[in-house]
Amino acid sequence: MNIESVDYESTKDAIVRHLQADTKVKRPAFVNREKKLIGFAAYEKGEIVAGINGEIFWNNMHLSLLSVKHSYQGQGLGKALLKKMEEEAMVHSCRMMYVETMSWHAPDFYRRYGFEIVGTLDGYPIEGECQYYMRKWLV
């Protein structure tokens, strides 16, 4: 058997198929991983100044991106976007929301709105920084 260096995309589909087959054997109820992609944005004069994206699968909402343009921060846009996403999660019977954020981004922001830290990756991406894994139970 040979192990060779290949392009990322050329192996991705095969790896996903292997993982799905393994899941079908070990956890058949989890085979259906259809994603529903959700996004909201705040506009000012035709420009997106804040936005949030997420995916719903397995009755959970993953917040993949949230950003507010620096000059618009502190005006409640992040809170409003997070609230819209939580409302959407509830419409889809999600049991939790979860997010990854960096130490210099928004862990305190998420804590203010009910998220708890469930894991950390200290020293990432460099010494002195951290990636946080956070969740908020909805039910």
PDB file of N, CA and C in Angstrom, residues 1-76:
ATOM      1  N   MET A   1       0.853  -1.175   0.000  1.00  0.00           N
ATOM      2  CA  MET A   1       0.000   0.000   0.000  1.00  0.00           C
ATOM      3  C   MET A   1       0.898   1.237   0.000  1.00  0.00           C
ATOM      4  N   ASN A   2       0.583   2.192  -0.860  1.00  0.00           N
ATOM      5  CA  ASN A   2       1.360   3.421  -0.949  1.00  0.00           C
ATOM      6  C   ASN A   2       0.602   4.570  -0.308  1.00  0.00           C
ATOM      7  N   ILE A   3       1.320   5.435   0.353  1.00  0.00           N
ATOM      8  CA  ILE A   3       0.759   6.686   0.857  1.00  0.00           C
ATOM      9  C   ILE A   3       1.446   7.799   0.091  1.00  0.00           C
ATOM     10  N   GLU A   4       0.624   8.628  -0.558  1.00  0.00           N
ATOM     11  CA  GLU A   4       1.159   9.671  -1.427  1.00  0.00           C
ATOM     12  C   GLU A   4       0.603  11.025  -1.040  1.00  0.00           C
ATOM     13  N   SER A   5       1.340  12.045  -1.349  1.00  0.00           N
ATOM     14  CA  SER A   5       0.861  13.411  -1.193  1.00  0.00           C
ATOM     15  C   SER A   5      -0.109  13.698  -2.332  1.00  0.00           C
ATOM     16  N   VAL A   6      -1.295  14.232  -1.987  1.00  0.00           N
ATOM     17  CA  VAL A   6      -2.304  14.544  -3.006  1.00  0.00           C
ATOM     18  C   VAL A   6      -2.925  15.901  -2.703  1.00  0.00           C
ATOM     19  N   ASP A   7      -3.644  16.407  -3.665  1.00  0.00           N
ATOM     20  CA  ASP A   7      -4.389  17.633  -3.495  1.00  0.00           C
ATOM     21  C   ASP A   7      -5.519  17.418  -2.481  1.00  0.00           C
ATOM     22  N   TYR A   8      -5.726  18.374  -1.595  1.00  0.00           N
ATOM     23  CA  TYR A   8      -6.757  18.307  -0.551  1.00  0.00           C
ATOM     24  C   TYR A   8      -8.119  17.916  -1.123  1.00  0.00           C
ATOM     25  N   GLU A   9      -8.552  18.619  -2.146  1.00  0.00           N
ATOM     26  CA  GLU A   9      -9.882  18.380  -2.706  1.00  0.00           C
ATOM     27  C   GLU A   9     -10.022  16.983  -3.291  1.00  0.00           C
ATOM     28  N   SER A  10      -8.943  16.402  -3.786  1.00  0.00           N
ATOM     29  CA  SER A  10      -9.043  15.074  -4.401  1.00  0.00           C
ATOM     30  C   SER A  10      -9.326  13.981  -3.370  1.00  0.00           C
ATOM     31  N   THR A  11      -9.011  14.220  -2.116  1.00  0.00           N
ATOM     32  CA  THR A  11      -9.290  13.221  -1.082  1.00  0.00           C
ATOM     33  C   THR A  11     -10.547  13.518  -0.274  1.00  0.00           C
ATOM     34  N   LYS A  12     -10.995  14.751  -0.325  1.00  0.00           N
ATOM     35  CA  LYS A  12     -12.103  15.177   0.533  1.00  0.00           C
ATOM     36  C   LYS A  12     -13.355  14.317   0.365  1.00  0.00           C
ATOM     37  N   ASP A  13     -13.822  14.125  -0.862  1.00  0.00           N
ATOM     38  CA  ASP A  13     -15.046  13.357  -1.093  1.00  0.00           C
ATOM     39  C   ASP A  13     -14.913  11.919  -0.602  1.00  0.00           C
ATOM     40  N   ALA A  14     -13.766  11.308  -0.856  1.00  0.00           N
ATOM     41  CA  ALA A  14     -13.559   9.922  -0.407  1.00  0.00           C
ATOM     42  C   ALA A  14     -13.563   9.832   1.111  1.00  0.00           C
ATOM     43  N   ILE A  15     -12.921  10.785   1.764  1.00  0.00           N
ATOM     44  CA  ILE A  15     -12.877  10.774   3.229  1.00  0.00           C
ATOM     45  C   ILE A  15     -14.277  10.958   3.802  1.00  0.00           C
ATOM     46  N   VAL A  16     -15.044  11.887   3.226  1.00  0.00           N
ATOM     47  CA  VAL A  16     -16.414  12.113   3.692  1.00  0.00           C
ATOM     48  C   VAL A  16     -17.251  10.848   3.527  1.00  0.00           C
ATOM     49  N   ARG A  17     -17.130  10.173   2.398  1.00  0.00           N
ATOM     50  CA  ARG A  17     -17.879   8.917   2.179  1.00  0.00           C
ATOM     51  C   ARG A  17     -17.494   7.868   3.226  1.00  0.00           C
ATOM     52  N   HIS A  18     -16.212   7.747   3.536  1.00  0.00           N
ATOM     53  CA  HIS A  18     -15.750   6.775   4.541  1.00  0.00           C
ATOM     54  C   HIS A  18     -16.342   7.112   5.916  1.00  0.00           C
ATOM     55  N   LEU A  19     -16.315   8.398   6.272  1.00  0.00           N
ATOM     56  CA  LEU A  19     -16.860   8.806   7.575  1.00  0.00           C
ATOM     57  C   LEU A  19     -18.363   8.574   7.647  1.00  0.00           C
ATOM     58  N   GLN A  20     -19.067   8.861   6.550  1.00  0.00           N
ATOM     59  CA  GLN A  20     -20.515   8.632   6.538  1.00  0.00           C
ATOM     60  C   GLN A  20     -20.833   7.143   6.652  1.00  0.00           C
ATOM     61  N   ALA A  21     -20.067   6.307   5.984  1.00  0.00           N
ATOM     62  CA  ALA A  21     -20.278   4.855   6.072  1.00  0.00           C
ATOM     63  C   ALA A  21     -20.028   4.370   7.496  1.00  0.00           C
ATOM     64  N   ASP A  22     -18.988   4.888   8.119  1.00  0.00           N
ATOM     65  CA  ASP A  22     -18.678   4.518   9.499  1.00  0.00           C
ATOM     66  C   ASP A  22     -19.783   4.967  10.451  1.00  0.00           C
ATOM     67  N   THR A  23     -20.290   6.175  10.229  1.00  0.00           N
ATOM     68  CA  THR A  23     -21.392   6.684  11.052  1.00  0.00           C
ATOM     69  C   THR A  23     -22.635   5.821  10.872  1.00  0.00           C
ATOM     70  N   LYS A  24     -22.909   5.424   9.637  1.00  0.00           N
ATOM     71  CA  LYS A  24     -24.096   4.596   9.363  1.00  0.00           C
ATOM     72  C   LYS A  24     -24.041   3.297  10.158  1.00  0.00           C
ATOM     73  N   VAL A  25     -22.852   2.730  10.304  1.00  0.00           N
ATOM     74  CA  VAL A  25     -22.682   1.486  11.067  1.00  0.00           C
ATOM     75  C   VAL A  25     -22.778   1.748  12.567  1.00  0.00           C
ATOM     76  N   LYS A  26     -22.104   2.796  13.041  1.00  0.00           N
ATOM     77  CA  LYS A  26     -21.973   3.035  14.482  1.00  0.00           C
ATOM     78  C   LYS A  26     -23.108   3.860  15.084  1.00  0.00           C
ATOM     79  N   ARG A  27     -23.634   4.819  14.346  1.00  0.00           N
ATOM     80  CA  ARG A  27     -24.699   5.691  14.842  1.00  0.00           C
ATOM     81  C   ARG A  27     -25.685   5.988  13.715  1.00  0.00           C
ATOM     82  N   PRO A  28     -26.503   4.995  13.334  1.00  0.00           N
ATOM     83  CA  PRO A  28     -27.402   5.169  12.180  1.00  0.00           C
ATOM     84  C   PRO A  28     -28.305   6.394  12.281  1.00  0.00           C
ATOM     85  N   ALA A  29     -28.684   6.779  13.479  1.00  0.00           N
ATOM     86  CA  ALA A  29     -29.573   7.930  13.626  1.00  0.00           C
ATOM     87  C   ALA A  29     -28.901   9.240  13.205  1.00  0.00           C
ATOM     88  N   PHE A  30     -27.584   9.251  13.119  1.00  0.00           N
ATOM     89  CA  PHE A  30     -26.850  10.473  12.780  1.00  0.00           C
ATOM     90  C   PHE A  30     -26.479  10.558  11.305  1.00  0.00           C
ATOM     91  N   VAL A  31     -26.909   9.607  10.512  1.00  0.00           N
ATOM     92  CA  VAL A  31     -26.520   9.583   9.104  1.00  0.00           C
ATOM     93  C   VAL A  31     -27.024  10.827   8.377  1.00  0.00           C
ATOM     94  N   ASN A  32     -28.232  11.253   8.669  1.00  0.00           N
ATOM     95  CA  ASN A  32     -28.793  12.426   8.010  1.00  0.00           C
ATOM     96  C   ASN A  32     -28.156  13.683   8.598  1.00  0.00           C
ATOM     97  N   ARG A  33     -27.253  14.271   7.865  1.00  0.00           N
ATOM     98  CA  ARG A  33     -26.564  15.486   8.315  1.00  0.00           C
ATOM     99  C   ARG A  33     -26.824  16.602   7.317  1.00  0.00           C
ATOM    100  N   GLU A  34     -28.067  16.709   6.903  1.00  0.00           N
ATOM    101  CA  GLU A  34     -28.414  17.774   5.975  1.00  0.00           C
ATOM    102  C   GLU A  34     -28.271  19.114   6.685  1.00  0.00           C
ATOM    103  N   LYS A  35     -27.572  20.014   6.039  1.00  0.00           N
ATOM    104  CA  LYS A  35     -27.362  21.340   6.614  1.00  0.00           C
ATOM    105  C   LYS A  35     -28.386  22.322   6.083  1.00  0.00           C
ATOM    106  N   LYS A  36     -28.831  23.189   6.964  1.00  0.00           N
ATOM    107  CA  LYS A  36     -29.624  24.340   6.561  1.00  0.00           C
ATOM    108  C   LYS A  36     -28.746  25.552   6.842  1.00  0.00           C
ATOM    109  N   LEU A  37     -28.425  26.292   5.794  1.00  0.00           N
ATOM    110  CA  LEU A  37     -27.548  27.450   5.921  1.00  0.00           C
ATOM    111  C   LEU A  37     -28.390  28.690   6.189  1.00  0.00           C
ATOM    112  N   ILE A  38     -27.989  29.460   7.200  1.00  0.00           N
ATOM    113  CA  ILE A  38     -28.741  30.633   7.637  1.00  0.00           C
ATOM    114  C   ILE A  38     -27.795  31.832   7.648  1.00  0.00           C
ATOM    115  N   GLY A  39     -28.276  32.977   7.244  1.00  0.00           N
ATOM    116  CA  GLY A  39     -27.479  34.197   7.319  1.00  0.00           C
ATOM    117  C   GLY A  39     -28.357  35.423   7.490  1.00  0.00           C
ATOM    118  N   PHE A  40     -27.852  36.401   8.227  1.00  0.00           N
ATOM    119  CA  PHE A  40     -28.509  37.696   8.398  1.00  0.00           C
ATOM    120  C   PHE A  40     -27.447  38.772   8.256  1.00  0.00           C
ATOM    121  N   ALA A  41     -27.841  39.934   7.767  1.00  0.00           N
ATOM    122  CA  ALA A  41     -26.890  41.031   7.607  1.00  0.00           C
ATOM    123  C   ALA A  41     -27.563  42.356   7.925  1.00  0.00           C
ATOM    124  N   ALA A  42     -26.759  43.301   8.397  1.00  0.00           N
ATOM    125  CA  ALA A  42     -27.198  44.676   8.606  1.00  0.00           C
ATOM    126  C   ALA A  42     -26.531  45.529   7.526  1.00  0.00           C
ATOM    127  N   TYR A  43     -27.332  46.356   6.872  1.00  0.00           N
ATOM    128  CA  TYR A  43     -26.842  47.184   5.771  1.00  0.00           C
ATOM    129  C   TYR A  43     -26.882  48.655   6.148  1.00  0.00           C
ATOM    130  N   GLU A  44     -25.932  49.379   5.644  1.00  0.00           N
ATOM    131  CA  GLU A  44     -25.909  50.841   5.743  1.00  0.00           C
ATOM    132  C   GLU A  44     -25.497  51.352   4.372  1.00  0.00           C
ATOM    133  N   LYS A  45     -26.383  52.073   3.706  1.00  0.00           N
ATOM    134  CA  LYS A  45     -26.110  52.629   2.372  1.00  0.00           C
ATOM    135  C   LYS A  45     -25.625  51.553   1.404  1.00  0.00           C
ATOM    136  N   GLY A  46     -26.279  50.395   1.433  1.00  0.00           N
ATOM    137  CA  GLY A  46     -25.964  49.317   0.507  1.00  0.00           C
ATOM    138  C   GLY A  46     -24.759  48.471   0.875  1.00  0.00           C
ATOM    139  N   GLU A  47     -24.090  48.789   1.961  1.00  0.00           N
ATOM    140  CA  GLU A  47     -22.912  48.032   2.398  1.00  0.00           C
ATOM    141  C   GLU A  47     -23.269  47.157   3.594  1.00  0.00           C
ATOM    142  N   ILE A  48     -22.802  45.924   3.584  1.00  0.00           N
ATOM    143  CA  ILE A  48     -22.965  45.070   4.761  1.00  0.00           C
ATOM    144  C   ILE A  48     -21.991  45.561   5.822  1.00  0.00           C
ATOM    145  N   VAL A  49     -22.532  45.995   6.955  1.00  0.00           N
ATOM    146  CA  VAL A  49     -21.696  46.482   8.055  1.00  0.00           C
ATOM    147  C   VAL A  49     -21.635  45.492   9.211  1.00  0.00           C
ATOM    148  N   ALA A  50     -22.499  44.483   9.167  1.00  0.00           N
ATOM    149  CA  ALA A  50     -22.503  43.431  10.190  1.00  0.00           C
ATOM    150  C   ALA A  50     -23.220  42.222   9.615  1.00  0.00           C
ATOM    151  N   GLY A  51     -22.769  41.044  10.020  1.00  0.00           N
ATOM    152  CA  GLY A  51     -23.423  39.842   9.513  1.00  0.00           C
ATOM    153  C   GLY A  51     -23.159  38.647  10.396  1.00  0.00           C
ATOM    154  N   ILE A  52     -24.029  37.670  10.244  1.00  0.00           N
ATOM    155  CA  ILE A  52     -23.891  36.421  10.979  1.00  0.00           C
ATOM    156  C   ILE A  52     -24.290  35.275  10.056  1.00  0.00           C
ATOM    157  N   ASN A  53     -23.527  34.212  10.100  1.00  0.00           N
ATOM    158  CA  ASN A  53     -23.828  32.999   9.336  1.00  0.00           C
ATOM    159  C   ASN A  53     -23.825  31.806  10.277  1.00  0.00           C
ATOM    160  N   GLY A  54     -24.655  30.830   9.958  1.00  0.00           N
ATOM    161  CA  GLY A  54     -24.691  29.613  10.754  1.00  0.00           C
ATOM    162  C   GLY A  54     -25.229  28.458   9.946  1.00  0.00           C
ATOM    163  N   GLU A  55     -25.052  27.279  10.508  1.00  0.00           N
ATOM    164  CA  GLU A  55     -25.577  26.067   9.897  1.00  0.00           C
ATOM    165  C   GLU A  55     -26.347  25.283  10.945  1.00  0.00           C
ATOM    166  N   ILE A  56     -27.481  24.748  10.526  1.00  0.00           N
ATOM    167  CA  ILE A  56     -28.260  23.876  11.403  1.00  0.00           C
ATOM    168  C   ILE A  56     -28.115  22.452  10.888  1.00  0.00           C
ATOM    169  N   PHE A  57     -27.723  21.563  11.764  1.00  0.00           N
ATOM    170  CA  PHE A  57     -27.762  20.136  11.481  1.00  0.00           C
ATOM    171  C   PHE A  57     -27.800  19.397  12.798  1.00  0.00           C
ATOM    172  N   TRP A  58     -28.370  18.215  12.769  1.00  0.00           N
ATOM    173  CA  TRP A  58     -28.554  17.392  13.964  1.00  0.00           C
ATOM    174  C   TRP A  58     -29.216  18.187  15.091  1.00  0.00           C
ATOM    175  N   ASN A  59     -30.151  19.052  14.755  1.00  0.00           N
ATOM    176  CA  ASN A  59     -30.887  19.871  15.721  1.00  0.00           C
ATOM    177  C   ASN A  59     -29.984  20.749  16.581  1.00  0.00           C
ATOM    178  N   ASN A  60     -28.908  21.235  15.985  1.00  0.00           N
ATOM    179  CA  ASN A  60     -28.006  22.162  16.646  1.00  0.00           C
ATOM    180  C   ASN A  60     -27.664  23.277  15.672  1.00  0.00           C
ATOM    181  N   MET A  61     -27.407  24.456  16.213  1.00  0.00           N
ATOM    182  CA  MET A  61     -27.026  25.611  15.400  1.00  0.00           C
ATOM    183  C   MET A  61     -25.556  25.912  15.636  1.00  0.00           C
ATOM    184  N   HIS A  62     -24.758  25.809  14.571  1.00  0.00           N
ATOM    185  CA  HIS A  62     -23.349  26.188  14.642  1.00  0.00           C
ATOM    186  C   HIS A  62     -23.219  27.607  14.099  1.00  0.00           C
ATOM    187  N   LEU A  63     -22.748  28.510  14.935  1.00  0.00           N
ATOM    188  CA  LEU A  63     -22.482  29.870  14.477  1.00  0.00           C
ATOM    189  C   LEU A  63     -21.103  29.861  13.832  1.00  0.00           C
ATOM    190  N   SER A  64     -21.053  30.023  12.538  1.00  0.00           N
ATOM    191  CA  SER A  64     -19.767  29.917  11.852  1.00  0.00           C
ATOM    192  C   SER A  64     -19.074  31.265  11.707  1.00  0.00           C
ATOM    193  N   LEU A  65     -19.830  32.331  11.538  1.00  0.00           N
ATOM    194  CA  LEU A  65     -19.236  33.654  11.380  1.00  0.00           C
ATOM    195  C   LEU A  65     -20.141  34.715  11.993  1.00  0.00           C
ATOM    196  N   LEU A  66     -19.546  35.664  12.695  1.00  0.00           N
ATOM    197  CA  LEU A  66     -20.246  36.844  13.203  1.00  0.00           C
ATOM    198  C   LEU A  66     -19.237  37.972  13.214  1.00  0.00           C
ATOM    199  N   SER A  67     -19.594  39.074  12.574  1.00  0.00           N
ATOM    200  CA  SER A  67     -18.689  40.211  12.555  1.00  0.00           C
ATOM    201  C   SER A  67     -19.476  41.504  12.434  1.00  0.00           C
ATOM    202  N   VAL A  68     -18.971  42.509  13.112  1.00  0.00           N
ATOM    203  CA  VAL A  68     -19.501  43.861  13.007  1.00  0.00           C
ATOM    204  C   VAL A  68     -18.326  44.763  12.635  1.00  0.00           C
ATOM    205  N   LYS A  69     -18.489  45.516  11.566  1.00  0.00           N
ATOM    206  CA  LYS A  69     -17.441  46.444  11.148  1.00  0.00           C
ATOM    207  C   LYS A  69     -17.041  47.313  12.339  1.00  0.00           C
ATOM    208  N   HIS A  70     -15.741  47.521  12.481  1.00  0.00           N
ATOM    209  CA  HIS A  70     -15.213  48.179  13.680  1.00  0.00           C
ATOM    210  C   HIS A  70     -15.946  49.489  14.014  1.00  0.00           C
ATOM    211  N   SER A  71     -16.190  50.321  13.024  1.00  0.00           N
ATOM    212  CA  SER A  71     -16.825  51.619  13.280  1.00  0.00           C
ATOM    213  C   SER A  71     -18.291  51.500  13.703  1.00  0.00           C
ATOM    214  N   TYR A  72     -18.872  50.295  13.621  1.00  0.00           N
ATOM    215  CA  TYR A  72     -20.263  50.080  14.016  1.00  0.00           C
ATOM    216  C   TYR A  72     -20.373  49.289  15.319  1.00  0.00           C
ATOM    217  N   GLN A  73     -19.262  48.900  15.879  1.00  0.00           N
ATOM    218  CA  GLN A  73     -19.298  48.121  17.122  1.00  0.00           C
ATOM    219  C   GLN A  73     -19.809  48.977  18.272  1.00  0.00           C
ATOM    220  N   GLY A  74     -20.440  48.332  19.244  1.00  0.00           N
ATOM    221  CA  GLY A  74     -20.972  49.024  20.412  1.00  0.00           C
ATOM    222  C   GLY A  74     -22.339  49.634  20.205  1.00  0.00           C
ATOM    223  N   GLN A  75     -22.966  49.343  19.079  1.00  0.00           N
ATOM    224  CA  GLN A  75     -24.283  49.907  18.776  1.00  0.00           C
ATOM    225  C   GLN A  75     -25.400  48.869  18.870  1.00  0.00           C
ATOM    226  N   GLY A  76     -25.068  47.666  19.306  1.00  0.00           N
ATOM    227  CA  GLY A  76     -26.084  46.631  19.468  1.00  0.00           C
ATOM    228  C   GLY A  76     -26.309  45.752  18.260  1.00  0.00           C
TER     229      GLY A  76
END
